[in-house]
mmCIF file of C-alpha atoms and ligand atoms in Angstrom:
data_model
loop_
_atom_site.group_PDB
_atom_site.id
_atom_site.type_symbol
_atom_site.label_atom_id
_atom_site.label_comp_id
_atom_site.label_asym_id
_atom_site.label_seq_id
_atom_site.Cartn_x
_atom_site.Cartn_y
_atom_site.Cartn_z
ATOM 1 C CA MET A 17 50.864 -55.094 -73.964
ATOM 2 C CA THR A 18 49.662 -58.646 -74.935
ATOM 3 C CA PHE A 19 46.240 -59.885 -74.437
ATOM 4 C CA ALA A 20 45.220 -63.545 -73.861
ATOM 5 C CA GLN A 21 43.325 -65.010 -76.812
ATOM 6 C CA PRO A 22 39.632 -65.401 -76.041
ATOM 7 C CA ILE A 23 38.554 -69.025 -75.424
ATOM 8 C CA LYS A 24 36.063 -70.405 -77.883
ATOM 9 C CA LEU A 25 33.631 -73.121 -76.740
ATOM 10 C CA ASP A 26 33.866 -74.995 -79.978
ATOM 11 C CA THR A 27 32.306 -78.209 -81.215
ATOM 12 C CA ALA A 28 35.205 -80.185 -79.722
ATOM 13 C CA HIS A 29 34.353 -78.683 -76.310
ATOM 14 C CA PHE A 30 30.808 -80.056 -76.501
ATOM 15 C CA ASP A 31 31.997 -83.342 -77.920
ATOM 16 C CA ASN A 32 34.095 -83.652 -74.814
ATOM 17 C CA GLN A 33 31.295 -82.675 -72.526
ATOM 18 C CA ALA A 34 28.622 -85.000 -74.055
ATOM 19 C CA ARG A 35 29.228 -88.134 -72.155
ATOM 20 C CA GLN A 36 29.002 -86.451 -68.607
ATOM 21 C CA TRP A 37 26.080 -83.954 -69.671
ATOM 22 C CA ASP A 38 23.300 -86.026 -68.097
ATOM 23 C CA ASP A 39 25.204 -86.577 -64.873
ATOM 24 C CA ASN A 40 24.434 -82.999 -63.829
ATOM 25 C CA PRO A 41 21.033 -82.843 -62.101
ATOM 26 C CA LEU A 42 20.885 -79.119 -62.587
ATOM 27 C CA PHE A 43 20.685 -79.646 -66.370
ATOM 28 C CA HIS A 44 17.873 -82.166 -65.968
ATOM 29 C CA GLU A 45 15.966 -79.703 -63.556
ATOM 30 C CA ARG A 46 16.624 -76.847 -66.030
ATOM 31 C CA GLY A 47 15.207 -78.827 -68.983
ATOM 32 C CA LEU A 48 12.031 -79.898 -66.978
ATOM 33 C CA LYS A 49 11.454 -76.247 -65.866
ATOM 34 C CA ILE A 50 11.825 -74.853 -69.419
ATOM 35 C CA ALA A 51 9.684 -77.592 -70.866
ATOM 36 C CA GLN A 52 7.018 -76.787 -68.274
ATOM 37 C CA ALA A 53 7.112 -73.095 -69.192
ATOM 38 C CA ILE A 54 6.831 -73.972 -72.832
ATOM 39 C CA ARG A 55 3.830 -76.059 -72.170
ATOM 40 C CA HIS A 56 2.139 -73.132 -70.457
ATOM 41 C CA ALA A 57 3.157 -70.579 -73.112
ATOM 42 C CA VAL A 58 2.375 -72.617 -76.278
ATOM 43 C CA PRO A 59 -0.665 -74.764 -77.249
ATOM 44 C CA LEU A 60 1.406 -77.882 -77.991
ATOM 45 C CA ARG A 61 -0.339 -80.236 -80.355
ATOM 46 C CA ARG A 62 0.389 -83.897 -81.499
ATOM 47 C CA GLU A 63 0.393 -82.439 -85.149
ATOM 48 C CA MET A 64 3.367 -80.151 -84.489
ATOM 49 C CA HIS A 65 6.708 -80.598 -86.199
ATOM 50 C CA ALA A 66 9.388 -79.161 -83.880
ATOM 51 C CA LEU A 67 12.964 -78.173 -83.973
ATOM 52 C CA ASP A 68 15.211 -78.370 -80.870
ATOM 53 C CA TYR A 69 18.218 -76.260 -81.939
ATOM 54 C CA GLY A 70 21.473 -76.910 -79.947
ATOM 55 C CA CYS A 71 19.565 -79.783 -78.333
ATOM 56 C CA GLY A 72 22.633 -81.155 -76.399
ATOM 57 C CA THR A 73 21.574 -84.548 -75.008
ATOM 58 C CA GLY A 74 17.907 -83.632 -75.535
ATOM 59 C CA LEU A 75 17.027 -82.653 -71.910
ATOM 60 C CA LEU A 76 14.390 -80.199 -73.227
ATOM 61 C CA SER A 77 12.929 -82.323 -75.963
ATOM 62 C CA PHE A 78 12.504 -85.610 -74.160
ATOM 63 C CA PRO A 79 10.039 -84.168 -71.474
ATOM 64 C CA LEU A 80 7.963 -82.719 -74.393
ATOM 65 C CA LYS A 81 7.983 -85.745 -76.845
ATOM 66 C CA ASP A 82 4.534 -87.103 -76.053
ATOM 67 C CA GLU A 83 2.963 -83.732 -76.576
ATOM 68 C CA LEU A 84 4.363 -83.088 -80.052
ATOM 69 C CA GLY A 85 4.226 -84.857 -83.412
ATOM 70 C CA THR A 86 7.761 -85.005 -84.408
ATOM 71 C CA ILE A 87 10.985 -83.452 -83.125
ATOM 72 C CA VAL A 88 14.269 -82.854 -85.033
ATOM 73 C CA LEU A 89 17.065 -82.630 -82.410
ATOM 74 C CA ALA A 90 19.763 -80.598 -84.043
ATOM 75 C CA ASP A 91 23.288 -79.784 -82.775
ATOM 76 C CA SER A 92 26.653 -79.117 -84.238
ATOM 77 C CA SER A 93 28.307 -81.589 -81.760
ATOM 78 C CA SER A 94 28.401 -85.112 -82.958
ATOM 79 C CA GLY A 95 29.224 -86.203 -79.482
ATOM 80 C CA MET A 96 25.928 -84.726 -78.165
ATOM 81 C CA LEU A 97 24.080 -86.310 -81.012
ATOM 82 C CA ASP A 98 25.604 -89.691 -80.276
ATOM 83 C CA VAL A 99 24.101 -89.527 -76.794
ATOM 84 C CA VAL A 100 20.695 -88.388 -78.210
ATOM 85 C CA ALA A 101 20.732 -91.275 -80.646
ATOM 86 C CA GLU A 102 21.403 -93.793 -77.831
ATOM 87 C CA LYS A 103 18.634 -92.397 -75.633
ATOM 88 C CA ILE A 104 16.206 -92.535 -78.528
ATOM 89 C CA ALA A 105 17.115 -96.202 -79.119
ATOM 90 C CA ALA A 106 17.125 -97.095 -75.462
ATOM 91 C CA GLN A 107 13.553 -95.665 -74.820
ATOM 92 C CA ALA A 108 12.325 -96.802 -78.302
ATOM 93 C CA VAL A 109 11.197 -93.412 -79.083
ATOM 94 C CA THR A 110 9.728 -93.141 -82.701
ATOM 95 C CA ASN A 111 9.169 -89.338 -83.141
ATOM 96 C CA MET A 112 12.578 -87.821 -82.558
ATOM 97 C CA THR A 113 15.378 -87.551 -85.181
ATOM 98 C CA PRO A 114 18.932 -86.372 -84.458
ATOM 99 C CA MET A 115 20.423 -84.147 -86.995
ATOM 100 C CA LYS A 116 24.087 -82.630 -87.243
ATOM 101 C CA LEU A 117 23.450 -78.995 -87.992
ATOM 102 C CA ASP A 118 24.958 -75.591 -87.711
ATOM 103 C CA LEU A 119 22.441 -73.133 -89.202
ATOM 104 C CA LEU A 120 25.179 -70.345 -89.520
ATOM 105 C CA VAL A 121 26.929 -72.586 -91.926
ATOM 106 C CA ALA A 122 24.023 -74.241 -93.518
ATOM 107 C CA PRO A 123 20.970 -71.993 -93.044
ATOM 108 C CA SER A 124 18.244 -73.745 -95.196
ATOM 109 C CA LEU A 125 16.492 -76.984 -94.665
ATOM 110 C CA ALA A 126 14.134 -78.947 -96.794
ATOM 111 C CA GLN A 127 11.492 -78.786 -94.055
ATOM 112 C CA LYS A 128 9.649 -76.262 -92.114
ATOM 113 C CA PHE A 129 8.617 -76.316 -88.424
ATOM 114 C CA ASP A 130 5.581 -75.270 -86.277
ATOM 115 C CA LEU A 131 7.795 -74.926 -83.146
ATOM 116 C CA ILE A 132 11.472 -74.035 -82.725
ATOM 117 C CA ILE A 133 12.755 -74.551 -79.087
ATOM 118 C CA THR A 134 16.336 -73.789 -77.930
ATOM 119 C CA SER A 135 17.853 -73.906 -74.554
ATOM 120 C CA MET A 136 21.139 -72.250 -73.468
ATOM 121 C CA THR A 137 22.463 -72.247 -76.967
ATOM 122 C CA LEU A 138 21.709 -68.717 -78.257
ATOM 123 C CA HIS A 139 24.628 -67.314 -76.139
ATOM 124 C CA HIS A 140 26.962 -69.647 -77.967
ATOM 125 C CA VAL A 141 25.829 -68.450 -81.372
ATOM 126 C CA PRO A 142 27.848 -65.319 -82.365
ATOM 127 C CA GLU A 143 25.314 -63.892 -84.834
ATOM 128 C CA THR A 144 22.095 -63.267 -83.006
ATOM 129 C CA ASP A 145 20.355 -61.370 -85.763
ATOM 130 C CA GLN A 146 21.285 -63.901 -88.428
ATOM 131 C CA ILE A 147 20.030 -66.849 -86.293
ATOM 132 C CA LEU A 148 16.651 -65.130 -85.472
ATOM 133 C CA GLU A 149 16.195 -64.592 -89.219
ATOM 134 C CA ILE A 150 16.909 -68.110 -89.954
ATOM 135 C CA PHE A 151 14.588 -69.313 -87.285
ATOM 136 C CA HIS A 152 11.879 -67.058 -88.876
ATOM 137 C CA ASP A 153 12.550 -68.556 -92.269
ATOM 138 C CA LEU A 154 12.316 -72.255 -90.931
ATOM 139 C CA LEU A 155 8.992 -71.695 -89.184
ATOM 140 C CA ASN A 156 5.557 -72.081 -90.870
ATOM 141 C CA PRO A 157 3.328 -68.997 -90.619
ATOM 142 C CA GLY A 158 1.946 -68.984 -87.079
ATOM 143 C CA GLY A 159 4.819 -70.983 -85.768
ATOM 144 C CA TYR A 160 6.366 -70.411 -82.459
ATOM 145 C CA LEU A 161 9.844 -69.572 -81.316
ATOM 146 C CA CYS A 162 10.930 -70.430 -77.758
ATOM 147 C CA ILE A 163 14.345 -69.265 -76.579
ATOM 148 C CA ALA A 164 15.573 -70.101 -73.068
ATOM 149 C CA ASP A 165 18.837 -68.323 -72.165
ATOM 150 C CA LEU A 166 20.644 -66.338 -69.587
ATOM 151 C CA GLU A 167 19.515 -62.839 -68.658
ATOM 152 C CA GLN A 168 22.280 -60.340 -69.258
ATOM 153 C CA GLU A 169 25.037 -61.053 -66.812
ATOM 154 C CA ASP A 170 28.519 -59.640 -66.118
ATOM 155 C CA GLY A 171 30.497 -62.320 -68.002
ATOM 156 C CA SER A 172 31.280 -64.347 -64.822
ATOM 157 C CA PHE A 173 28.923 -67.152 -65.908
ATOM 158 C CA HIS A 174 31.548 -68.693 -68.176
ATOM 159 C CA GLY A 175 34.443 -66.315 -67.331
ATOM 160 C CA LEU A 176 35.389 -63.129 -69.184
ATOM 161 C CA GLU A 177 38.032 -65.017 -71.141
ATOM 162 C CA VAL A 178 35.351 -67.118 -72.807
ATOM 163 C CA ASP A 179 33.983 -65.780 -76.014
ATOM 164 C CA VAL A 180 30.254 -66.071 -75.680
ATOM 165 C CA HIS A 181 27.360 -63.554 -75.259
ATOM 166 C CA HIS A 182 26.968 -62.561 -71.698
ATOM 167 C CA GLY A 183 23.425 -63.367 -71.630
ATOM 168 C CA PHE A 184 20.643 -61.144 -73.224
ATOM 169 C CA ASP A 185 18.895 -57.934 -72.393
ATOM 170 C CA ARG A 186 15.226 -58.562 -72.820
ATOM 171 C CA ASP A 187 14.419 -55.350 -74.569
ATOM 172 C CA ASP A 188 17.316 -55.778 -76.951
ATOM 173 C CA LEU A 189 16.403 -59.425 -77.773
ATOM 174 C CA SER A 190 12.889 -58.365 -78.201
ATOM 175 C CA ARG A 191 13.799 -55.624 -80.675
ATOM 176 C CA ARG A 192 15.947 -57.958 -82.623
ATOM 177 C CA ALA A 193 13.212 -60.664 -82.707
ATOM 178 C CA ALA A 194 10.773 -58.009 -83.933
ATOM 179 C CA GLN A 195 13.300 -57.010 -86.633
ATOM 180 C CA ALA A 196 13.486 -60.542 -87.787
ATOM 181 C CA GLY A 197 9.642 -60.719 -88.185
ATOM 182 C CA PHE A 198 8.447 -61.943 -84.971
ATOM 183 C CA SER A 199 5.559 -60.536 -83.166
ATOM 184 C CA LYS A 200 4.786 -60.013 -79.494
ATOM 185 C CA PRO A 201 7.773 -61.492 -77.738
ATOM 186 C CA GLN A 202 6.810 -62.486 -74.157
ATOM 187 C CA PHE A 203 9.345 -63.050 -71.486
ATOM 188 C CA GLN A 204 9.279 -64.932 -68.140
ATOM 189 C CA THR A 205 11.808 -66.134 -65.750
ATOM 190 C CA VAL A 206 11.939 -69.947 -65.668
ATOM 191 C CA PHE A 207 15.014 -71.060 -63.693
ATOM 192 C CA SER A 208 17.986 -69.683 -61.922
ATOM 193 C CA ILE A 209 21.561 -71.159 -61.750
ATOM 194 C CA THR A 210 23.532 -70.490 -58.656
ATOM 195 C CA LYS A 211 27.312 -70.513 -58.900
ATOM 196 C CA GLU A 212 29.903 -70.125 -56.123
ATOM 197 C CA ARG A 213 32.141 -67.072 -56.694
ATOM 198 C CA PRO A 214 35.030 -65.758 -54.535
ATOM 199 C CA SER A 215 32.693 -62.927 -53.511
ATOM 200 C CA GLY A 216 29.998 -65.418 -52.559
ATOM 201 C CA THR A 217 27.020 -67.071 -54.336
ATOM 202 C CA GLN A 218 25.795 -65.478 -57.592
ATOM 203 C CA ASP A 219 22.557 -66.292 -59.193
ATOM 204 C CA TYR A 220 22.135 -66.339 -63.024
ATOM 205 C CA PRO A 221 18.480 -66.254 -63.963
ATOM 206 C CA VAL A 222 17.133 -67.895 -67.140
ATOM 207 C CA PHE A 223 14.362 -66.432 -69.185
ATOM 208 C CA LEU A 224 11.999 -67.980 -71.667
ATOM 209 C CA MET A 225 11.160 -65.832 -74.661
ATOM 210 C CA THR A 226 8.113 -66.890 -76.593
ATOM 211 C CA ALA A 227 7.370 -65.264 -80.019
ATOM 212 C CA ARG A 228 5.386 -66.043 -83.191
ATOM 213 C CA ARG A 229 5.750 -65.848 -86.894
ATOM 214 C CA THR A 230 2.402 -64.360 -87.741
ATOM 215 C CA ASP A 231 2.707 -63.411 -91.401
ATOM 216 C CA ALA A 232 0.742 -65.252 -94.027
HETATM 217 C C1 LIG B 301 25.048 -75.214 -73.175
HETATM 218 S S1 LIG B 301 24.609 -76.434 -74.340
HETATM 219 C C2 LIG B 301 22.859 -76.654 -74.144
HETATM 220 C C3 LIG B 301 22.417 -77.987 -74.526
HETATM 221 C C4 LIG B 301 20.931 -78.300 -74.186
HETATM 222 N N1 LIG B 301 20.111 -77.455 -74.982
HETATM 223 C C5 LIG B 301 20.576 -78.149 -72.815
HETATM 224 O O1 LIG B 301 19.888 -77.249 -72.377
HETATM 225 O O2 LIG B 301 21.029 -78.990 -71.953
HETATM 226 C C6 LIG B 301 24.685 -75.658 -75.916
HETATM 227 C C7 LIG B 301 24.603 -76.629 -77.078
HETATM 228 O O3 LIG B 301 24.483 -75.906 -78.201
HETATM 229 C C8 LIG B 301 25.298 -76.516 -79.189
HETATM 230 N N2 LIG B 301 25.672 -75.505 -80.130
HETATM 231 C C9 LIG B 301 26.557 -74.437 -79.932
HETATM 232 N N3 LIG B 301 26.694 -73.750 -81.057
HETATM 233 C C10 LIG B 301 25.952 -74.188 -81.982
HETATM 234 C C11 LIG B 301 25.653 -73.988 -83.402
HETATM 235 N N4 LIG B 301 26.119 -72.874 -83.910
HETATM 236 N N5 LIG B 301 24.805 -74.762 -84.030
HETATM 237 C C12 LIG B 301 24.216 -75.876 -83.408
HETATM 238 N N6 LIG B 301 24.485 -76.193 -82.142
HETATM 239 C C13 LIG B 301 25.326 -75.357 -81.495
HETATM 240 C C14 LIG B 301 26.421 -77.199 -78.502
HETATM 241 O O4 LIG B 301 27.026 -78.252 -79.177
HETATM 242 C C15 LIG B 301 25.624 -77.621 -77.203
HETATM 243 O O5 LIG B 301 25.259 -78.984 -77.331
#
């Protein structure tokens, strides 16, 4: 019996999506809702240095830019980063910097952050434990990690043939975050994505997990 090869959503996939990404009003609404939840969960300050990992076109960071000091917008897709750079130039933003980065390939940076935010990216990163440990290393003590992603789902969000995590179980992610050194992960539901399926509509809730690096 032969099995179809799993489909990888690689960098080329996101490069191809980049120019149309901001045409989707749902992506804008999702970014705004997650930003709002982060605002309520974290005491944002103008002194904070933040990393938006898997930033895409920056739909999460742009709504937060006036409440933070500096933001590094990191992504492995040059196509996404080209759009980010154009938006930064068009709006004359002075506190945001695009950076091509895959932390699983190059895990260390010459800078530390007070806040790491990431939206709908963790399910594309194969090594959850590794990325949580890297996030921990990149945060200053007391720094905040905010992960927005899909609740555990049945694989139908992308299709079973696509090689991604099928969302995350809250208890499991909480345990992994604690193992990586984070304390007190808190969860809330911040958004829901509805898709039409042959069996009817299906909702895919999105959570925000907030945790802190509390060691000295
Ligand atoms: C579903 S998109 C989300 C984009 C954006 N955060 C948003 O909410 O609109 C996932 C993003 O993660 C990026 N990505 C996937 N794997 C990555 C990795 N290992 N390192 C950095 N970025 C990655 C993709 O290029 C893409 O821009």
